[in-house]
mmCIF file of C-alpha atoms and ligand atoms in Angstrom:
data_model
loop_
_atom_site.group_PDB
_atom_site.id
_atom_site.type_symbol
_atom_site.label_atom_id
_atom_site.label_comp_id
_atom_site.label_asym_id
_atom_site.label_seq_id
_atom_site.Cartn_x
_atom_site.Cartn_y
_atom_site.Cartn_z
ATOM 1 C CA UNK B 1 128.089 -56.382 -52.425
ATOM 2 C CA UNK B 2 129.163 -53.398 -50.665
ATOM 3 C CA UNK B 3 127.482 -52.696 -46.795
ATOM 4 C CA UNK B 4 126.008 -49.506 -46.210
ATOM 5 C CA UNK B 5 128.112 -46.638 -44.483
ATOM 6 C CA UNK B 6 128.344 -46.867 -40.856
ATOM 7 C CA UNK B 7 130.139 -45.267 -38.012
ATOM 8 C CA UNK B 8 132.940 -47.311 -36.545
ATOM 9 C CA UNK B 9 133.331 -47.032 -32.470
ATOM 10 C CA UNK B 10 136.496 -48.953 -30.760
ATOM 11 C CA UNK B 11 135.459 -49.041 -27.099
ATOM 12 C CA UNK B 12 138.515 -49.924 -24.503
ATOM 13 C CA UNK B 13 136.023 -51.341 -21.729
ATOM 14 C CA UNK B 14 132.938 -53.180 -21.309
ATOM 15 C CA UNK B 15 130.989 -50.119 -19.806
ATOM 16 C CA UNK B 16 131.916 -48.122 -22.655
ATOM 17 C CA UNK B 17 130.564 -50.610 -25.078
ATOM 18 C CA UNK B 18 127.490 -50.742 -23.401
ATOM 19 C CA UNK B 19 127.183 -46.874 -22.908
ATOM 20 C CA UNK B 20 127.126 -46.747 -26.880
ATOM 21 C CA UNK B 21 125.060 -49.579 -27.542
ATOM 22 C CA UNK B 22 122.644 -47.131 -25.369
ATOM 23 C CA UNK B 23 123.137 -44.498 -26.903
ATOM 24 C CA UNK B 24 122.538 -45.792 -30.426
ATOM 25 C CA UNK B 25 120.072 -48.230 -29.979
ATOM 26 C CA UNK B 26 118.605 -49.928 -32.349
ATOM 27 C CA UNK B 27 120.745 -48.176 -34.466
ATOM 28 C CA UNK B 28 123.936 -50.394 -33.110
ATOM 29 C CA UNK B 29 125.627 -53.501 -33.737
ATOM 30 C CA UNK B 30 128.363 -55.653 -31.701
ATOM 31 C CA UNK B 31 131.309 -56.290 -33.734
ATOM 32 C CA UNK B 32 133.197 -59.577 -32.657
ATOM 33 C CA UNK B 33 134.979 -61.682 -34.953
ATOM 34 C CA UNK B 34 132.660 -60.426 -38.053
ATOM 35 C CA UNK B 35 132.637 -63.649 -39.878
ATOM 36 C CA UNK B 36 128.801 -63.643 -39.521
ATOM 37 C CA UNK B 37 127.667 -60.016 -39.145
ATOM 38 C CA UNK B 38 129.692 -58.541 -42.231
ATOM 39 C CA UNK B 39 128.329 -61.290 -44.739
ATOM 40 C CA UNK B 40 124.939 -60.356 -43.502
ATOM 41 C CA UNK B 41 126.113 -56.564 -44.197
ATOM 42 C CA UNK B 42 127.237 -57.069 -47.292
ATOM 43 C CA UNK B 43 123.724 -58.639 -48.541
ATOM 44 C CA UNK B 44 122.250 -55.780 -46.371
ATOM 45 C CA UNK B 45 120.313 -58.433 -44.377
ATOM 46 C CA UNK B 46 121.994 -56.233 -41.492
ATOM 47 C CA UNK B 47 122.139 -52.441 -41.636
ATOM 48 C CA UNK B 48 123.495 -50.586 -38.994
ATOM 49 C CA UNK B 49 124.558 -47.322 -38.817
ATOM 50 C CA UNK B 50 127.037 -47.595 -35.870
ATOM 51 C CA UNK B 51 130.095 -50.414 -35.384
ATOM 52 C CA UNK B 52 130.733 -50.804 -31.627
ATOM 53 C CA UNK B 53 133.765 -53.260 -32.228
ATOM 54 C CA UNK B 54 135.004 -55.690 -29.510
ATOM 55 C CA UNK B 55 138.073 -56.213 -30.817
ATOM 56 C CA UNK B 56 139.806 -53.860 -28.394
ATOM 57 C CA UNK B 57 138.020 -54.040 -25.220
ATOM 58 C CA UNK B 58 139.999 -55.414 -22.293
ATOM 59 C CA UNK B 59 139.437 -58.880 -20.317
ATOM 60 C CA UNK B 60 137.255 -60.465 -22.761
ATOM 61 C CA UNK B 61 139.717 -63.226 -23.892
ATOM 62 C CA UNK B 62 140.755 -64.992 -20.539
ATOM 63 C CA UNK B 63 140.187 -69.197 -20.064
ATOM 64 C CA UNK B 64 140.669 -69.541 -16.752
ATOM 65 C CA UNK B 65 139.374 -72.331 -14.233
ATOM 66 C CA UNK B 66 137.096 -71.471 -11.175
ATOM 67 C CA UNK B 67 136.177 -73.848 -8.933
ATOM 68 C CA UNK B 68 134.070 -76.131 -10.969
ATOM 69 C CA UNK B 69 133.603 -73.769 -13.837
ATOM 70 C CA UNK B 70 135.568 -73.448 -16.984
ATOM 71 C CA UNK B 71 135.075 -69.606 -17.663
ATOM 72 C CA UNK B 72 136.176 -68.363 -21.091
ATOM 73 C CA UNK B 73 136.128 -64.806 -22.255
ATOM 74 C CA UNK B 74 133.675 -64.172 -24.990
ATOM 75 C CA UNK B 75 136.301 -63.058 -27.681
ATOM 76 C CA UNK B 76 138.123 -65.939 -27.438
ATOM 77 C CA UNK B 77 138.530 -67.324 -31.068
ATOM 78 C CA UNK B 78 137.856 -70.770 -32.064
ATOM 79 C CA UNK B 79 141.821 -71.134 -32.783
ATOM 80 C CA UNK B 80 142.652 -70.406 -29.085
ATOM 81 C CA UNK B 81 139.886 -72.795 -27.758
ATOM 82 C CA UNK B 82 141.191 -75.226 -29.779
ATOM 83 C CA UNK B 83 144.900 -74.307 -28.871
ATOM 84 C CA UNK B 84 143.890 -74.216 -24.838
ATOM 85 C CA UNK B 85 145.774 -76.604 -23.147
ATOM 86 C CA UNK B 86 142.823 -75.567 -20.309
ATOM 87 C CA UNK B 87 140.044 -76.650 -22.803
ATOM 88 C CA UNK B 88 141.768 -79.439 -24.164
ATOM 89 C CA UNK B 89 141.898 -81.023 -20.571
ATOM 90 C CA UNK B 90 138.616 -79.673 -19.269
ATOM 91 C CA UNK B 91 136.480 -80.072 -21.976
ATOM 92 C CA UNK B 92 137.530 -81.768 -25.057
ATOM 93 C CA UNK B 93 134.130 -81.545 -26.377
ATOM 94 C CA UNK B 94 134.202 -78.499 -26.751
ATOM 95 C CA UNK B 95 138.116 -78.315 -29.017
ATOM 96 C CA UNK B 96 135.823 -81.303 -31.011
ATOM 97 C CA UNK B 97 133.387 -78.857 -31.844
ATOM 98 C CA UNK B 98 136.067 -75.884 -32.448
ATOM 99 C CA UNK B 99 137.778 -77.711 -35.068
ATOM 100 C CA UNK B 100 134.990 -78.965 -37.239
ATOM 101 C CA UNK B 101 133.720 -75.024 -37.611
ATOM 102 C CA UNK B 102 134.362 -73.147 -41.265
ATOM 103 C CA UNK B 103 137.958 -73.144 -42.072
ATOM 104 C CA UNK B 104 140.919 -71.523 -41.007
ATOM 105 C CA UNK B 105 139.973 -68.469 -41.938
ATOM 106 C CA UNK B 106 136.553 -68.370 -39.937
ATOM 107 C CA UNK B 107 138.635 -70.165 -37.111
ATOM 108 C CA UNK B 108 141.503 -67.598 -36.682
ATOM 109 C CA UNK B 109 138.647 -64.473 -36.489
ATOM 110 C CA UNK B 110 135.345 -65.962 -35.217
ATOM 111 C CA UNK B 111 134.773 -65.629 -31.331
ATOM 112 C CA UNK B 112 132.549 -68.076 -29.104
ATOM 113 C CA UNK B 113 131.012 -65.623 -27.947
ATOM 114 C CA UNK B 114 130.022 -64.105 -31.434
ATOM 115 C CA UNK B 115 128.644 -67.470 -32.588
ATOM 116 C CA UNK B 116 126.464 -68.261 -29.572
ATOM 117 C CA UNK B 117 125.152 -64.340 -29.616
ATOM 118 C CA UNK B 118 124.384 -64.667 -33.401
ATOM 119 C CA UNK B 119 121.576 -66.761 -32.360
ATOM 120 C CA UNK B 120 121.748 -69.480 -35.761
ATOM 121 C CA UNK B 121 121.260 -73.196 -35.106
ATOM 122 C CA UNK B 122 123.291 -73.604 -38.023
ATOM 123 C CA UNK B 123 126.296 -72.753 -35.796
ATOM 124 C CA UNK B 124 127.684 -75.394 -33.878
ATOM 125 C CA UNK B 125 128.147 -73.841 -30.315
ATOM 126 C CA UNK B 126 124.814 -73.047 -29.334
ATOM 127 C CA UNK B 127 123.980 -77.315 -29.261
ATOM 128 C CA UNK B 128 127.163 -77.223 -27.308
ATOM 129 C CA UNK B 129 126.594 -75.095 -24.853
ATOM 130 C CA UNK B 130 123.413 -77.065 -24.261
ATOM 131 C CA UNK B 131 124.837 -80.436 -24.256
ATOM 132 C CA UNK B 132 127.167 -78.843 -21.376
ATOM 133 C CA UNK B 133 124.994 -77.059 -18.986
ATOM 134 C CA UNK B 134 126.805 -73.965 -19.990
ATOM 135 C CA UNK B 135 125.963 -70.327 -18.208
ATOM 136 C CA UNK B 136 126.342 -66.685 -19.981
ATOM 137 C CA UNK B 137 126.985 -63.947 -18.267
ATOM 138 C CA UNK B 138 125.476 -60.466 -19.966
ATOM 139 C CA UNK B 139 126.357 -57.254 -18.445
ATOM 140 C CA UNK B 140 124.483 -54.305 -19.067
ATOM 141 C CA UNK B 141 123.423 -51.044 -17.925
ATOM 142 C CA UNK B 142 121.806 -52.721 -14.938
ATOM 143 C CA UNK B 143 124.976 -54.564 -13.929
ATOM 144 C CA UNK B 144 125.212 -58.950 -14.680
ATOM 145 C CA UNK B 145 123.011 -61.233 -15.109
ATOM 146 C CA UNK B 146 123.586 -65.328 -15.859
ATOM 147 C CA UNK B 147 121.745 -66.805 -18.123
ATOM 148 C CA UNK B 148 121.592 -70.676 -18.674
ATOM 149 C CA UNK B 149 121.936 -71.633 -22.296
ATOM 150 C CA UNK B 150 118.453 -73.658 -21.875
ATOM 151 C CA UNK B 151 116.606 -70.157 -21.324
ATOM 152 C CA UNK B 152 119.058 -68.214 -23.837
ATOM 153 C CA UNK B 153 118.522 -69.108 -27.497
ATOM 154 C CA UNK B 154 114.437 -68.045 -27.685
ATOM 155 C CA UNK B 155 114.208 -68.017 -32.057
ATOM 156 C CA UNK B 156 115.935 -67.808 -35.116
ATOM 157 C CA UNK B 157 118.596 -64.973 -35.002
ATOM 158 C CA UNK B 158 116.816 -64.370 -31.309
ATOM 159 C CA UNK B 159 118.406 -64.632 -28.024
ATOM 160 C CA UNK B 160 118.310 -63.896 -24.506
ATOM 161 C CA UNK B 161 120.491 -60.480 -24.786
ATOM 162 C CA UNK B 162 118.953 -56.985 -24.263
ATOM 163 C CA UNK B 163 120.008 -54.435 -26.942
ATOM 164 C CA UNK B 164 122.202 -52.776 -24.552
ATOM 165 C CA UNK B 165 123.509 -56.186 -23.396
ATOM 166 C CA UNK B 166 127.456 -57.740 -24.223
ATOM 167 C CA UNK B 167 127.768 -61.165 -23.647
ATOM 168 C CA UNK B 168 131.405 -61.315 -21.564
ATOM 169 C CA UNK B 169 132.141 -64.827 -20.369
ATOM 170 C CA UNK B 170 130.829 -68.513 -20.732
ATOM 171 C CA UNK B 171 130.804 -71.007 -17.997
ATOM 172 C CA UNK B 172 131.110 -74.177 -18.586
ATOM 173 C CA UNK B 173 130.985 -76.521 -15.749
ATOM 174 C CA UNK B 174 134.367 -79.090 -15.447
ATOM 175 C CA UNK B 175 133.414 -82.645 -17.631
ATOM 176 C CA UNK B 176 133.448 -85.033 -14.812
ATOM 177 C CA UNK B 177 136.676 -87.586 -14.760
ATOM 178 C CA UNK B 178 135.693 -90.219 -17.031
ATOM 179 C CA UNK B 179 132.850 -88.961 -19.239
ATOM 180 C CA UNK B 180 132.496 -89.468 -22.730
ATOM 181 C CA UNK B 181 131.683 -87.168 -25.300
ATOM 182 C CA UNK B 182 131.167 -86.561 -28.713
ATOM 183 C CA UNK B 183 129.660 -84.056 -31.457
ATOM 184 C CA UNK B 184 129.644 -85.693 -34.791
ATOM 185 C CA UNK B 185 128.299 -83.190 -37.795
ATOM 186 C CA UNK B 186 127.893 -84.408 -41.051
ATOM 187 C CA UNK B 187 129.078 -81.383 -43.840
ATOM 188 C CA UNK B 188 128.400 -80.947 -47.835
ATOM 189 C CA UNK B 189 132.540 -80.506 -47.452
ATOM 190 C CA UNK B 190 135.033 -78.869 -45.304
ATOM 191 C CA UNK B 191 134.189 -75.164 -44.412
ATOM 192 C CA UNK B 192 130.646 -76.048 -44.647
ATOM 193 C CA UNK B 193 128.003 -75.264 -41.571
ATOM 194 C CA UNK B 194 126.223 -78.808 -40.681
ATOM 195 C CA UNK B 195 123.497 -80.699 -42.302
ATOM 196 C CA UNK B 196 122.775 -81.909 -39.337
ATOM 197 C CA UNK B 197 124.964 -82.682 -36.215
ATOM 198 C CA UNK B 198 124.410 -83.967 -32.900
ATOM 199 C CA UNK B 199 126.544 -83.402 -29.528
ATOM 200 C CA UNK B 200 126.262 -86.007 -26.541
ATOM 201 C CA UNK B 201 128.224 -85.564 -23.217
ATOM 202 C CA UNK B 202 127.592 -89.059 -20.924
ATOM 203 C CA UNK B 203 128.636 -90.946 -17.924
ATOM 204 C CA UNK B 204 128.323 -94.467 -17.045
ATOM 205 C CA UNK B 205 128.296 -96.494 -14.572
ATOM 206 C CA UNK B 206 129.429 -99.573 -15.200
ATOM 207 C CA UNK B 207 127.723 -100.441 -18.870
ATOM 208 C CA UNK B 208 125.000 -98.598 -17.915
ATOM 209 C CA UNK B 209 123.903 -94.549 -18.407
ATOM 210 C CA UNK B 210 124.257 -92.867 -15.331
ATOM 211 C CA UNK B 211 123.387 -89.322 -17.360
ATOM 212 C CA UNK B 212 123.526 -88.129 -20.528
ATOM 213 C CA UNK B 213 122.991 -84.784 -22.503
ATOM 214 C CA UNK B 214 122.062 -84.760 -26.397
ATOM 215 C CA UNK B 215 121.162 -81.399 -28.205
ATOM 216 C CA UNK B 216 121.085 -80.992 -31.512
ATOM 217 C CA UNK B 217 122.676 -78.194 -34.720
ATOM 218 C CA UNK B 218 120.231 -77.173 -37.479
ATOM 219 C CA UNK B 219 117.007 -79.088 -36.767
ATOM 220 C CA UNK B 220 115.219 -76.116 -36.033
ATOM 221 C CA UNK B 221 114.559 -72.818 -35.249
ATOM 222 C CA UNK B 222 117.192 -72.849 -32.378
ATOM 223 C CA UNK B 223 119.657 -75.417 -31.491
ATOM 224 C CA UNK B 224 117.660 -78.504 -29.727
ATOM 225 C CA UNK B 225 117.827 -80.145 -26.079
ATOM 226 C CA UNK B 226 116.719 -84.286 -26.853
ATOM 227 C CA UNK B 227 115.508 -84.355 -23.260
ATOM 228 C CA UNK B 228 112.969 -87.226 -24.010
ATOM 229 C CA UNK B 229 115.716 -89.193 -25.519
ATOM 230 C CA UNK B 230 117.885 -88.472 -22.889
ATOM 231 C CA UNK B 231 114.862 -89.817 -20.514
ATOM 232 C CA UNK B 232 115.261 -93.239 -22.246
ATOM 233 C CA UNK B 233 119.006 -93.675 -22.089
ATOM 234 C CA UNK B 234 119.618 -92.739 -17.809
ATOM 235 C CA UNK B 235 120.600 -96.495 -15.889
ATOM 236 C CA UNK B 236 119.766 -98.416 -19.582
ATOM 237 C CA UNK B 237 122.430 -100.054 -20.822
ATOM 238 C CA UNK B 238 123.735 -98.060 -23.567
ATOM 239 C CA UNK B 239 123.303 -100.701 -26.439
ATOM 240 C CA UNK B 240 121.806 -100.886 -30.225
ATOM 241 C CA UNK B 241 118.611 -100.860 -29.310
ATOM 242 C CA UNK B 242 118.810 -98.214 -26.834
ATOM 243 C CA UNK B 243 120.788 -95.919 -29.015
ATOM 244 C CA UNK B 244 118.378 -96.505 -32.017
ATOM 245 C CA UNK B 245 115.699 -95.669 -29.785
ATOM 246 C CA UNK B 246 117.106 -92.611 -28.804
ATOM 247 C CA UNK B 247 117.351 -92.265 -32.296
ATOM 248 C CA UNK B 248 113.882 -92.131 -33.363
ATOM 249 C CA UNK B 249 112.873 -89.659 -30.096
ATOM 250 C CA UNK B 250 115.552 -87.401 -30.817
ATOM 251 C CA UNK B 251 114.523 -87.518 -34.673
ATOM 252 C CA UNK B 252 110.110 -86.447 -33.460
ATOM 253 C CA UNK B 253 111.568 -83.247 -32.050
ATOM 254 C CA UNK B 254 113.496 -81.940 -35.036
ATOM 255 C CA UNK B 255 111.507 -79.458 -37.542
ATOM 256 C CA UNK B 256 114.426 -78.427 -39.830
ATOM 257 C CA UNK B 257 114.315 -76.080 -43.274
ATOM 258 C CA UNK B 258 114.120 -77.284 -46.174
ATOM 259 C CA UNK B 259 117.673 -75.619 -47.917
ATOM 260 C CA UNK B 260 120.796 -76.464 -50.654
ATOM 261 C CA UNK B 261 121.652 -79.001 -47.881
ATOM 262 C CA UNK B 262 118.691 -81.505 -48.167
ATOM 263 C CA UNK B 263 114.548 -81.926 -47.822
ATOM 264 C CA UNK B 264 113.822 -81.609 -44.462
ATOM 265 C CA UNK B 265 113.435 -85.880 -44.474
ATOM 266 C CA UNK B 266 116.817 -85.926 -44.833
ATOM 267 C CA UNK B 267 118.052 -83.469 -42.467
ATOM 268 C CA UNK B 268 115.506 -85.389 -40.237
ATOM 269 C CA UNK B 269 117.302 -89.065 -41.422
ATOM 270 C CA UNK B 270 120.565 -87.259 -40.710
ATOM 271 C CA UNK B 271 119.809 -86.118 -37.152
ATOM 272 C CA UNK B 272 118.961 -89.767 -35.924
ATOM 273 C CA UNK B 273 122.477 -90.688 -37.446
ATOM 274 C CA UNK B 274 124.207 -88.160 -36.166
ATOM 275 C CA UNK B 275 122.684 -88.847 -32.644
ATOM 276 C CA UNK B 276 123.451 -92.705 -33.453
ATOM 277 C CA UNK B 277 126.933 -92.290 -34.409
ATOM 278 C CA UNK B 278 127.496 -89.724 -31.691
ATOM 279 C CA UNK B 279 126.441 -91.753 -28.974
ATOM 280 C CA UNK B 280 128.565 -94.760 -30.045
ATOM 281 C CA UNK B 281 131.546 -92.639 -29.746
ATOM 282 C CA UNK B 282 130.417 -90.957 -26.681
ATOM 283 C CA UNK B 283 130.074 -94.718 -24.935
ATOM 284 C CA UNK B 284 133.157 -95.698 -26.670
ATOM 285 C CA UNK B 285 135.377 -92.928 -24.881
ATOM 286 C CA UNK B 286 133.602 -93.126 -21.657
ATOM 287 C CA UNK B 287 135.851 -94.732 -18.893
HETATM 288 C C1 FAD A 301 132.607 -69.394 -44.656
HETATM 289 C C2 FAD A 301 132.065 -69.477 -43.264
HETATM 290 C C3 FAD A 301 131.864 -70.730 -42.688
HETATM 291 C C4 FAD A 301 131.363 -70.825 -41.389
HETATM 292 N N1 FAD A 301 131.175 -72.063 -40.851
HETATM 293 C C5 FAD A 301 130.691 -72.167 -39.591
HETATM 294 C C6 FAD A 301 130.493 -73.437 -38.991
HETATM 295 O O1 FAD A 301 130.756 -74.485 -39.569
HETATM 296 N N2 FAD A 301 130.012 -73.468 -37.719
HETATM 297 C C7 FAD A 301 129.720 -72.327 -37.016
HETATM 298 O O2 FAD A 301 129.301 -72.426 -35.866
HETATM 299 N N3 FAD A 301 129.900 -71.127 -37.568
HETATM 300 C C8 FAD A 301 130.375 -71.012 -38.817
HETATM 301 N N4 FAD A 301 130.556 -69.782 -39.373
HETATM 302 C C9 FAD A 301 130.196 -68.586 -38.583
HETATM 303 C C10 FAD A 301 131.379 -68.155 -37.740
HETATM 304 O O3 FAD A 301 131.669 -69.134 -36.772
HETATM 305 C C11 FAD A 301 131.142 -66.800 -37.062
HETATM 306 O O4 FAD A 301 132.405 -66.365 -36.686
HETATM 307 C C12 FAD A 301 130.235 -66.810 -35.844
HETATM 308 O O5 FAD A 301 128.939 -67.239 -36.171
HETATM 309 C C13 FAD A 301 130.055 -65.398 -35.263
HETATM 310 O O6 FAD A 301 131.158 -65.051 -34.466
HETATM 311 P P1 FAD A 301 131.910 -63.692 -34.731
HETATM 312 O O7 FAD A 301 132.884 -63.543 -33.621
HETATM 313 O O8 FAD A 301 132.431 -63.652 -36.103
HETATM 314 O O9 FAD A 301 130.731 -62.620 -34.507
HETATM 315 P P2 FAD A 301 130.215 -61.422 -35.400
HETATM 316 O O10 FAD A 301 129.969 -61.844 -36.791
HETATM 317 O O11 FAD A 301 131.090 -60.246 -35.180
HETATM 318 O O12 FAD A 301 128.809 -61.137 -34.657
HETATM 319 C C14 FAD A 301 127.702 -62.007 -34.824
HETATM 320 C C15 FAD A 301 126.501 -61.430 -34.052
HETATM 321 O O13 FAD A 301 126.699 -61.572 -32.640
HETATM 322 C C16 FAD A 301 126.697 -60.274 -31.997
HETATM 323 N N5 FAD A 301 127.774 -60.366 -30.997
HETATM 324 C C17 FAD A 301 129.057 -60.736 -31.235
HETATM 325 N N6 FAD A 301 129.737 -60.806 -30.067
HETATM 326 C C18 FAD A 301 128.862 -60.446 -29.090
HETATM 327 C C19 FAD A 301 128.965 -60.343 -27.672
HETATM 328 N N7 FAD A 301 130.109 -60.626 -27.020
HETATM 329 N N8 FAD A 301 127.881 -59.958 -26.965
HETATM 330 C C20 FAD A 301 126.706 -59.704 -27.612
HETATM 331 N N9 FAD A 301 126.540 -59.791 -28.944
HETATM 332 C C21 FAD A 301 127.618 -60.164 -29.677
HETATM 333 C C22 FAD A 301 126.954 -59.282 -33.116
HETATM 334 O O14 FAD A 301 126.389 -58.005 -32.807
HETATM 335 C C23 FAD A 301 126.271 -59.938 -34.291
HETATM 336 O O15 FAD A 301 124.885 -59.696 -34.239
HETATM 337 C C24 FAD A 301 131.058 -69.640 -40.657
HETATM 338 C C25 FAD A 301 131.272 -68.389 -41.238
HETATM 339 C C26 FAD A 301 131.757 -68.294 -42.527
HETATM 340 C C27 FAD A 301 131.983 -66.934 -43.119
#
């Protein structure tokens, strides 16, 4: 299919961006890495008349450490994430998560910031960004604002961003020395979005939880924070029972689709195990 015609704008700087996406309106559409927005062009689920492409504005691609913060540009591809010596070291949960999305392809051109922005809890970095307490800051015509990824991702295909609004950076705060981590997603095959996948990010002290985060990819509307089952693992120790029981809580808040990729019983079986085998591994890595 082809997309409709549209007018292509290659801003140099942030404010310029935003000036169009004023000027245009509804009428506009952020361009990032494309591997989501042109599909949906193509099938003219998306139709806008103006481009405003990313690709050449300046400062939008740094990883950099601040303080406590991990602060990564918003076009910053999933290849350079997972090539960051800086992520790999500060938060390998998040190179985990990198690596298991689409294929090269999708890898080399999609941005984080494109896939959290998209607003689908079919892709994998929304879940993460919960798991890790992450911040977004979204300049507009009004200046910055930060947004924590718990108040961001409202719907499907709806977030926290104005229509004038460009995500710039994510903040991620610094895993602490001797967490574990892990986000296990279970695929039809490589290059596929999840079935169902779960990310956990834990400490322990001792053999017991001292905290834990869980969210979960594709179980509903939006990715999903497991606080109750989080609730039951903090100073238990983190054993079968435990983890199956975080299991079944984590399993009463999902409310998946029915799609090609199961019933929603299944995607519902599949959470628990993804939250089951995700844990394990978390624990297991924890020091
Ligand atoms: C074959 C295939 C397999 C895939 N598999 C996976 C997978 O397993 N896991 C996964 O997570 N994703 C997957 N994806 C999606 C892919 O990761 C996309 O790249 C990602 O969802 C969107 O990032 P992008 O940079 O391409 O953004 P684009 O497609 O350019 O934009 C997506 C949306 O976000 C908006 N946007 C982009 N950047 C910003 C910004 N900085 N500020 C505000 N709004 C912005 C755009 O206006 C648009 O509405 C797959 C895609 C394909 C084609």
């Amino acid at each position: 299919m082809i997309p409709r015609q549209f007018e292509y704008h290659a801003p140099q700087t942030v404010p310029e961006a935003i000036a169009l996406l004023q000027k245009y309106g509804d009428t506009a559409k952020l361009l990032a890495g494309g591997h989501s927005l042109l599909p949906m062009m193509k099938i003219r689920f998306a139709e806008p008349e103006h481009l405003v492409d990313l690709g050449k504005v300046e400062g939008l691609k740094n990883i950099r450490v601040d303080g406590k913060e991990l602060r990564i540009g918003a076009m910053t591809t999933e290849n350079e994430l997972i090539w960051s010596e800086i992520v790999q070291k500060q938060c390998p949960l998040l190179v985990e998560a990198a690596r298991l999305i689409g294929d090269p392809q999708v890898r080399y051109k999609g941005t984080l910031g494109g896939d959290i922005s998209h607003g689908d809890p079919g892709n994998d970095h929304p879940a993460i960004m919960l798991a890790l307490g992450a911040s977004f800051v979204l300049a507009g015509s009004d200046g910055e604002r930060v947004v924590a990824a718990d108040d961001f991702f409202l719907g499907l295909y709806d977030t926290a961003l104005a229509p004038d609004e460009v995500l710039t950076e994510i903040r991620i705060p610094v895993m602490a020395k001797g967490s574990g981590w892990c986000y296990a997603k279970l695929k039809r095959k490589t290059g596929d979005f999840a079935t169902a996948a779960a990310a956990v990010l834990l400490t322990m002290k001792r053999d017991t939880v001292k905290d834990v985060s869980i969210a979960l990819t594709n179980a509903g509307a939006t990715a999903l924070k497991a606080r109750a089952a989080e609730d039951s693992l903090r100073g238990k120790k983190l054993d079968d029972a435990a983890i199956s029981e975080a299991a079944r809580l984590a399993m009463s808040i999902c409310d998946p689709a029915a799609d090609q990729r199961g019933s929603i019983e299944y995607k519902i079986a599949m959470s628990g195990e993804m939250t089951q085998r995700a844990l394990r591994t978390a624990r297991d890595r924890a020091k």
